């Protein structure tokens, strides 16, 4: 329902309505301009400009309200608070459903500006479809307006969820939403091409956009994995959680589309398939949004949102584009001319086709797995599948990917004879054998894992060889694809090593007592460090390896100020070959040696504490020296008290308690252990009447030391996962640049 | 037969085999949501949900287990759960916990491999952000 006017913050709400108005105008203008009318085109462009401005303005209003902590506005009240530092106030923008739809829409309209410039003569149809994709988001925001006001103005907001108060919260979600927004672009090109019945050139213009979207989404996924691993303490970078999968599926389909576009650009193949894949890519974005935003997976996901009452609308949105895509594909596809070459077995064409099939199968499996709760809904009990299933079915796929990536660099379109291929593969196979040998020595035994390592190593080496050859010939700019595949090889190795060969141990440490963990690690819980300023309270744990390598781990265990939730941060130590991942499990502060008995005794007096009998015999000045001299130097003066302590009917034991003080007011009262447990300390002295104050603690029981329970995990080669992905993205960046230039070149020719 | 058809045949066969493999594994890996009494009898991995019985959680240092009791809100049934992973953040404040694992009849407790923890409604506007632990 639309909220009544008085409940809305008008400066913000008006921008949403304006956006709707201008968006419709632009959509109308672009559909009318598709036959080449320049005036209508100018009208449509102006409409889009105002559409964009409205959304930018609306976002600025929301951001300003968050900055000003205007708690009249419900959204600000729900996600912000007085205690939030500046950058989290900004991040509160995308902490909730409404705001995250708004930022998605914001990036969507902004991307539309360069998109309209790059679409050339296809601009009217491409933009009409693109605006249609933005309407889904806009309708949600008009319906569920982020500018709803509260009846009364609260003094403080409820604050940002402590789990989200992390620096990654500032950057990860916006990048993710740029990636989602870019997912609509290949679809806009493809659908517009089918609408115009001219599917011959769309790929050329859509190619750099698809690569760019793939890059941004990949970066967002990398950041999310890093966040989960480093600070959330989830133990891993990937958990096959529905929300993670919702971003992975479009990314996998983006990978397929990139390769399909490559095939179309170079060999005129996949003309039909690319249209289908572009539609699927966008539909997967919508499906992922439906799964994670509608609340259907609420019981199955780490971070799915509760239902805002928009699930029906999300279904409608998805249904609309599903049927629109189906209609276009059914009516247009059969008329698309495509090359169907006869590929010999060992040819580049067949290799590429197979790669797209393998990645598509992966995307399908992830979709099916994520949908398990929906698929089983009508059975007895809804069910989900755990990470094991995903890992199991992806092992054969990863092996195939390794095989294909190792072969393709040396295959030609016409086909390469087996003997020649083998000869060219010799260096890579050598490297792969060496890597496999190292793996086998390091404890990899399972035959499938060895095969995986061998092929991933071969893929890495083969593509690296190709990159080097091309770079030497001065063609590094064209080697983006090979570079990306070097990264895939590195990643494959890192994923297997860090997830299948991690070693984990749980240990409980007593403060100050070293304990051995695993074969060669010794851990000592040194101390608990209280909060200092913005530095959270944490533990200091000394980690020492037998070979002398040592460091101080600082796992955190702290209470969030506002919610009193107990928060956990792991400590991660990167070394060349492995990460040491230390998560706190439990902290027992122990019994601080508090004062059990306090007594004042004059010289020669006797008293009892528990079953102890204590007599103050005399002062002991043997360590005192010249007090005047010591005080003048600022040093400590030591006074002693000779005591006679008897436990029950036992022998009397003599102990000397010490009291040290300086002129600066510094006092030390070192406790002395008593026979039969417990401590005694001289905590005060009254020289005038010759009395001492004694504190006795923990008699009859040993004082409990603080204990810290930890999970210590060694993750081998996890760095290769990150570095591999960096290399993939670097390769993608090179290719994006190259395809962007090609698209510009063809534009210049046709203009 | 053209070479192309041979490829399609082989490729199709491989796909069918792989689909069969994935499907069987899928059926085996499904973890249905079940009531406690069903979970006690189940021979497979299942998931149970409930509220945390406040004050019931303790950490077994010797074995490295977290133990706690879940209460089914409607029936007030309870089940004891042990978990050998790292205790999720804000566990104590959870309004609802999902435990995935299987019942250990010898110890008479549910051995969880994975926990999903739902955050409190202290944040009225909060879309329940949950945590879990995974390896």
mmCIF file of C-alpha atoms in Angstrom, chain A residues 222-471:
data_model
loop_
_atom_site.group_PDB
_atom_site.id
_atom_site.type_symbol
_atom_site.label_atom_id
_atom_site.label_comp_id
_atom_site.label_asym_id
_atom_site.label_seq_id
_atom_site.Cartn_x
_atom_site.Cartn_y
_atom_site.Cartn_z
ATOM 1 C CA UNK A 222 36.299 -11.734 -3.402
ATOM 2 C CA UNK A 223 35.620 -8.993 -0.852
ATOM 3 C CA UNK A 224 32.744 -10.934 0.656
ATOM 4 C CA UNK A 225 34.907 -14.027 1.003
ATOM 5 C CA UNK A 226 37.648 -11.988 2.595
ATOM 6 C CA UNK A 227 35.207 -10.422 5.048
ATOM 7 C CA UNK A 228 33.791 -13.795 6.057
ATOM 8 C CA UNK A 229 37.276 -15.209 6.505
ATOM 9 C CA UNK A 230 39.109 -12.382 8.212
ATOM 10 C CA UNK A 231 36.650 -10.792 10.586
ATOM 11 C CA UNK A 232 33.411 -12.672 10.842
ATOM 12 C CA UNK A 233 35.242 -15.755 12.017
ATOM 13 C CA UNK A 234 33.188 -18.091 9.879
ATOM 14 C CA UNK A 235 36.286 -20.184 9.447
ATOM 15 C CA UNK A 236 36.213 -20.121 5.666
ATOM 16 C CA UNK A 237 35.832 -17.816 2.717
ATOM 17 C CA UNK A 238 32.998 -19.699 1.111
ATOM 18 C CA UNK A 239 30.123 -21.592 2.720
ATOM 19 C CA UNK A 240 27.720 -22.194 -0.186
ATOM 20 C CA UNK A 241 25.210 -20.082 1.652
ATOM 21 C CA UNK A 242 22.163 -19.002 -0.413
ATOM 22 C CA UNK A 243 23.203 -15.351 -0.376
ATOM 23 C CA UNK A 244 26.706 -16.237 -1.537
ATOM 24 C CA UNK A 245 25.274 -18.525 -4.206
ATOM 25 C CA UNK A 246 22.929 -15.775 -5.368
ATOM 26 C CA UNK A 247 25.993 -13.809 -6.443
ATOM 27 C CA UNK A 248 27.904 -16.834 -7.735
ATOM 28 C CA UNK A 249 25.261 -18.012 -10.232
ATOM 29 C CA UNK A 250 25.246 -14.776 -12.294
ATOM 30 C CA UNK A 251 29.033 -14.765 -12.141
ATOM 31 C CA UNK A 252 29.252 -18.306 -13.527
ATOM 32 C CA UNK A 253 26.743 -17.464 -16.262
ATOM 33 C CA UNK A 254 28.778 -14.323 -16.965
ATOM 34 C CA UNK A 255 31.798 -16.590 -17.463
ATOM 35 C CA UNK A 256 29.802 -18.692 -19.928
ATOM 36 C CA UNK A 257 28.575 -15.613 -21.768
ATOM 37 C CA UNK A 258 32.087 -14.191 -22.098
ATOM 38 C CA UNK A 259 33.280 -17.403 -23.726
ATOM 39 C CA UNK A 260 30.194 -17.585 -25.908
ATOM 40 C CA UNK A 261 30.796 -14.004 -27.026
ATOM 41 C CA UNK A 262 34.399 -14.851 -27.791
ATOM 42 C CA UNK A 263 33.205 -17.747 -29.957
ATOM 43 C CA UNK A 264 30.699 -15.502 -31.709
ATOM 44 C CA UNK A 265 33.201 -12.715 -32.326
ATOM 45 C CA UNK A 266 35.941 -14.958 -33.643
ATOM 46 C CA UNK A 267 34.039 -17.768 -35.388
ATOM 47 C CA UNK A 268 30.458 -16.583 -35.748
ATOM 48 C CA UNK A 269 29.212 -19.381 -33.507
ATOM 49 C CA UNK A 270 26.947 -19.384 -30.462
ATOM 50 C CA UNK A 271 24.764 -16.698 -32.003
ATOM 51 C CA UNK A 272 21.651 -18.345 -30.585
ATOM 52 C CA UNK A 273 23.192 -19.598 -27.393
ATOM 53 C CA UNK A 274 24.481 -16.142 -26.421
ATOM 54 C CA UNK A 275 20.973 -14.706 -26.605
ATOM 55 C CA UNK A 276 19.738 -17.456 -24.297
ATOM 56 C CA UNK A 277 22.633 -17.072 -21.869
ATOM 57 C CA UNK A 278 22.230 -13.282 -21.664
ATOM 58 C CA UNK A 279 18.578 -13.792 -20.705
ATOM 59 C CA UNK A 280 19.494 -16.483 -18.167
ATOM 60 C CA UNK A 281 22.144 -14.238 -16.632
ATOM 61 C CA UNK A 282 19.634 -11.517 -15.859
ATOM 62 C CA UNK A 283 16.972 -13.997 -14.750
ATOM 63 C CA UNK A 284 19.493 -15.519 -12.336
ATOM 64 C CA UNK A 285 20.016 -12.086 -10.768
ATOM 65 C CA UNK A 286 16.259 -11.792 -10.283
ATOM 66 C CA UNK A 287 15.929 -15.341 -8.989
ATOM 67 C CA UNK A 288 18.738 -14.801 -6.490
ATOM 68 C CA UNK A 289 17.043 -11.598 -5.357
ATOM 69 C CA UNK A 290 13.785 -13.456 -4.929
ATOM 70 C CA UNK A 291 15.393 -16.242 -2.910
ATOM 71 C CA UNK A 292 17.291 -13.950 -0.573
ATOM 72 C CA UNK A 293 14.854 -11.060 -0.213
ATOM 73 C CA UNK A 294 11.497 -12.742 0.009
ATOM 74 C CA UNK A 295 12.105 -14.628 3.212
ATOM 75 C CA UNK A 296 11.506 -18.037 1.585
ATOM 76 C CA UNK A 297 14.922 -19.195 2.780
ATOM 77 C CA UNK A 298 14.737 -17.482 6.177
ATOM 78 C CA UNK A 299 15.359 -20.761 7.985
ATOM 79 C CA UNK A 300 18.197 -21.832 5.756
ATOM 80 C CA UNK A 301 20.500 -18.888 5.269
ATOM 81 C CA UNK A 302 23.023 -16.939 7.233
ATOM 82 C CA UNK A 303 21.997 -13.563 5.993
ATOM 83 C CA UNK A 304 18.702 -13.660 4.240
ATOM 84 C CA UNK A 305 16.290 -10.841 4.862
ATOM 85 C CA UNK A 306 12.875 -11.116 6.427
ATOM 86 C CA UNK A 307 9.865 -10.640 4.238
ATOM 87 C CA UNK A 308 8.959 -7.031 3.640
ATOM 88 C CA UNK A 309 5.745 -8.165 2.056
ATOM 89 C CA UNK A 310 7.296 -7.897 -1.358
ATOM 90 C CA UNK A 311 7.710 -11.579 -2.195
ATOM 91 C CA UNK A 312 4.672 -11.549 -4.428
ATOM 92 C CA UNK A 313 5.977 -8.509 -6.235
ATOM 93 C CA UNK A 314 9.402 -10.103 -6.649
ATOM 94 C CA UNK A 315 7.721 -13.163 -8.167
ATOM 95 C CA UNK A 316 5.776 -10.931 -10.510
ATOM 96 C CA UNK A 317 8.915 -9.063 -11.550
ATOM 97 C CA UNK A 318 10.738 -12.312 -12.221
ATOM 98 C CA UNK A 319 7.730 -13.802 -14.014
ATOM 99 C CA UNK A 320 7.442 -10.779 -16.279
ATOM 100 C CA UNK A 321 11.039 -11.037 -17.485
ATOM 101 C CA UNK A 322 10.860 -14.816 -17.705
ATOM 102 C CA UNK A 323 7.895 -14.652 -20.055
ATOM 103 C CA UNK A 324 9.263 -11.694 -21.991
ATOM 104 C CA UNK A 325 12.546 -13.587 -22.548
ATOM 105 C CA UNK A 326 10.717 -16.768 -23.498
ATOM 106 C CA UNK A 327 8.505 -14.879 -25.938
ATOM 107 C CA UNK A 328 11.460 -13.204 -27.633
ATOM 108 C CA UNK A 329 13.525 -16.380 -27.739
ATOM 109 C CA UNK A 330 10.705 -18.543 -29.109
ATOM 110 C CA UNK A 331 9.707 -16.092 -31.810
ATOM 111 C CA UNK A 332 13.165 -14.921 -32.872
ATOM 112 C CA UNK A 333 15.676 -17.660 -32.226
ATOM 113 C CA UNK A 334 14.869 -19.907 -35.182
ATOM 114 C CA UNK A 335 15.622 -17.064 -37.597
ATOM 115 C CA UNK A 336 19.083 -16.410 -36.196
ATOM 116 C CA UNK A 337 21.797 -17.600 -38.553
ATOM 117 C CA UNK A 338 24.640 -19.341 -36.836
ATOM 118 C CA UNK A 339 27.765 -21.169 -37.955
ATOM 119 C CA UNK A 340 27.924 -24.798 -37.032
ATOM 120 C CA UNK A 341 31.387 -25.963 -37.803
ATOM 121 C CA UNK A 342 32.489 -29.544 -37.821
ATOM 122 C CA UNK A 343 35.092 -29.625 -35.084
ATOM 123 C CA UNK A 344 37.727 -32.322 -34.919
ATOM 124 C CA UNK A 345 38.094 -33.813 -31.450
ATOM 125 C CA UNK A 346 41.280 -31.957 -30.538
ATOM 126 C CA UNK A 347 40.303 -28.485 -31.643
ATOM 127 C CA UNK A 348 39.976 -25.128 -30.004
ATOM 128 C CA UNK A 349 36.313 -24.876 -30.972
ATOM 129 C CA UNK A 350 35.295 -28.084 -29.254
ATOM 130 C CA UNK A 351 37.433 -27.256 -26.233
ATOM 131 C CA UNK A 352 35.700 -23.910 -25.792
ATOM 132 C CA UNK A 353 32.259 -25.411 -26.300
ATOM 133 C CA UNK A 354 32.981 -28.018 -23.652
ATOM 134 C CA UNK A 355 34.244 -25.346 -21.223
ATOM 135 C CA UNK A 356 30.995 -23.444 -21.546
ATOM 136 C CA UNK A 357 29.071 -26.655 -20.938
ATOM 137 C CA UNK A 358 31.075 -27.442 -17.782
ATOM 138 C CA UNK A 359 30.574 -23.974 -16.311
ATOM 139 C CA UNK A 360 26.884 -24.034 -17.213
ATOM 140 C CA UNK A 361 26.516 -27.375 -15.449
ATOM 141 C CA UNK A 362 28.128 -25.802 -12.387
ATOM 142 C CA UNK A 363 25.690 -22.877 -12.519
ATOM 143 C CA UNK A 364 22.762 -25.278 -12.823
ATOM 144 C CA UNK A 365 23.965 -27.356 -9.874
ATOM 145 C CA UNK A 366 24.402 -24.305 -7.662
ATOM 146 C CA UNK A 367 20.922 -23.145 -8.645
ATOM 147 C CA UNK A 368 19.393 -26.531 -7.857
ATOM 148 C CA UNK A 369 21.251 -26.756 -4.540
ATOM 149 C CA UNK A 370 20.206 -23.283 -3.467
ATOM 150 C CA UNK A 371 16.626 -24.019 -4.439
ATOM 151 C CA UNK A 372 16.532 -27.257 -2.432
ATOM 152 C CA UNK A 373 14.256 -25.823 0.278
ATOM 153 C CA UNK A 374 11.795 -24.780 -2.419
ATOM 154 C CA UNK A 375 12.081 -28.024 -4.375
ATOM 155 C CA UNK A 376 11.437 -30.109 -1.273
ATOM 156 C CA UNK A 377 8.758 -27.825 0.069
ATOM 157 C CA UNK A 378 5.982 -30.081 -1.101
ATOM 158 C CA UNK A 379 7.551 -33.182 0.335
ATOM 159 C CA UNK A 380 7.165 -34.075 3.951
ATOM 160 C CA UNK A 381 9.738 -31.667 5.362
ATOM 161 C CA UNK A 382 11.562 -28.885 3.565
ATOM 162 C CA UNK A 383 15.256 -29.648 3.370
ATOM 163 C CA UNK A 384 18.476 -28.075 2.288
ATOM 164 C CA UNK A 385 21.782 -29.472 1.085
ATOM 165 C CA UNK A 386 24.972 -28.760 2.955
ATOM 166 C CA UNK A 387 28.345 -27.613 1.645
ATOM 167 C CA UNK A 388 29.486 -31.244 1.272
ATOM 168 C CA UNK A 389 27.177 -31.767 -1.677
ATOM 169 C CA UNK A 390 28.451 -28.722 -3.533
ATOM 170 C CA UNK A 391 32.033 -29.733 -2.869
ATOM 171 C CA UNK A 392 31.442 -33.303 -3.996
ATOM 172 C CA UNK A 393 29.777 -32.467 -7.319
ATOM 173 C CA UNK A 394 32.294 -29.745 -8.082
ATOM 174 C CA UNK A 395 35.316 -32.008 -7.768
ATOM 175 C CA UNK A 396 34.716 -33.721 -11.160
ATOM 176 C CA UNK A 397 33.847 -30.366 -12.719
ATOM 177 C CA UNK A 398 37.042 -28.795 -11.421
ATOM 178 C CA UNK A 399 39.038 -31.710 -12.828
ATOM 179 C CA UNK A 400 37.420 -31.163 -16.242
ATOM 180 C CA UNK A 401 38.119 -27.437 -16.072
ATOM 181 C CA UNK A 402 41.771 -28.191 -15.335
ATOM 182 C CA UNK A 403 41.972 -30.599 -18.281
ATOM 183 C CA UNK A 404 40.344 -28.174 -20.729
ATOM 184 C CA UNK A 405 42.406 -25.213 -19.574
ATOM 185 C CA UNK A 406 45.596 -27.225 -19.994
ATOM 186 C CA UNK A 407 44.723 -28.292 -23.551
ATOM 187 C CA UNK A 408 43.049 -25.234 -25.079
ATOM 188 C CA UNK A 409 46.123 -22.944 -25.255
ATOM 189 C CA UNK A 410 47.761 -25.379 -27.682
ATOM 190 C CA UNK A 411 44.705 -26.249 -29.759
ATOM 191 C CA UNK A 412 43.952 -24.556 -33.073
ATOM 192 C CA UNK A 413 40.560 -24.050 -34.660
ATOM 193 C CA UNK A 414 41.363 -26.521 -37.424
ATOM 194 C CA UNK A 415 42.405 -29.167 -34.989
ATOM 195 C CA UNK A 416 45.774 -30.196 -33.658
ATOM 196 C CA UNK A 417 47.167 -33.712 -34.149
ATOM 197 C CA UNK A 418 47.633 -35.568 -30.874
ATOM 198 C CA UNK A 419 51.380 -35.985 -31.369
ATOM 199 C CA UNK A 420 51.929 -32.288 -31.951
ATOM 200 C CA UNK A 421 49.715 -31.381 -28.980
ATOM 201 C CA UNK A 422 51.690 -33.702 -26.739
ATOM 202 C CA UNK A 423 54.981 -32.204 -27.894
ATOM 203 C CA UNK A 424 53.750 -28.697 -27.141
ATOM 204 C CA UNK A 425 52.442 -29.802 -23.781
ATOM 205 C CA UNK A 426 55.764 -31.263 -22.600
ATOM 206 C CA UNK A 427 56.926 -28.219 -20.582
ATOM 207 C CA UNK A 428 53.547 -27.767 -18.837
ATOM 208 C CA UNK A 429 53.269 -31.468 -18.090
ATOM 209 C CA UNK A 430 56.744 -31.325 -16.569
ATOM 210 C CA UNK A 431 55.733 -28.475 -14.291
ATOM 211 C CA UNK A 432 52.485 -30.260 -13.440
ATOM 212 C CA UNK A 433 54.373 -33.443 -12.536
ATOM 213 C CA UNK A 434 56.679 -31.477 -10.268
ATOM 214 C CA UNK A 435 53.715 -29.809 -8.531
ATOM 215 C CA UNK A 436 51.985 -33.161 -8.134
ATOM 216 C CA UNK A 437 55.133 -34.685 -6.663
ATOM 217 C CA UNK A 438 55.353 -31.888 -4.101
ATOM 218 C CA UNK A 439 51.667 -32.388 -3.287
ATOM 219 C CA UNK A 440 52.165 -36.128 -2.861
ATOM 220 C CA UNK A 441 55.109 -35.552 -0.518
ATOM 221 C CA UNK A 442 53.028 -33.034 1.446
ATOM 222 C CA UNK A 443 50.364 -35.607 2.148
ATOM 223 C CA UNK A 444 47.921 -35.602 -0.761
ATOM 224 C CA UNK A 445 47.025 -39.256 -1.274
ATOM 225 C CA UNK A 446 43.556 -39.502 -2.731
ATOM 226 C CA UNK A 447 43.900 -40.341 -6.468
ATOM 227 C CA UNK A 448 41.229 -37.831 -7.560
ATOM 228 C CA UNK A 449 42.955 -35.111 -5.609
ATOM 229 C CA UNK A 450 46.286 -35.968 -7.240
ATOM 230 C CA UNK A 451 44.663 -35.876 -10.669
ATOM 231 C CA UNK A 452 43.089 -32.539 -9.764
ATOM 232 C CA UNK A 453 46.443 -31.128 -8.665
ATOM 233 C CA UNK A 454 48.146 -32.447 -11.795
ATOM 234 C CA UNK A 455 45.600 -30.913 -14.176
ATOM 235 C CA UNK A 456 45.333 -27.628 -12.285
ATOM 236 C CA UNK A 457 49.137 -27.422 -12.367
ATOM 237 C CA UNK A 458 49.169 -28.176 -16.095
ATOM 238 C CA UNK A 459 46.504 -25.519 -16.702
ATOM 239 C CA UNK A 460 48.536 -22.992 -14.764
ATOM 240 C CA UNK A 461 51.765 -23.811 -16.591
ATOM 241 C CA UNK A 462 50.253 -24.042 -20.086
ATOM 242 C CA UNK A 463 48.522 -20.681 -19.842
ATOM 243 C CA UNK A 464 51.523 -19.071 -18.195
ATOM 244 C CA UNK A 465 53.698 -20.269 -21.050
ATOM 245 C CA UNK A 466 51.260 -18.731 -23.495
ATOM 246 C CA UNK A 467 51.185 -15.417 -21.604
ATOM 247 C CA UNK A 468 54.981 -15.267 -21.594
ATOM 248 C CA UNK A 469 55.220 -16.071 -25.304
ATOM 249 C CA UNK A 470 52.652 -13.430 -26.158
ATOM 250 C CA UNK A 471 54.206 -10.827 -23.873
#
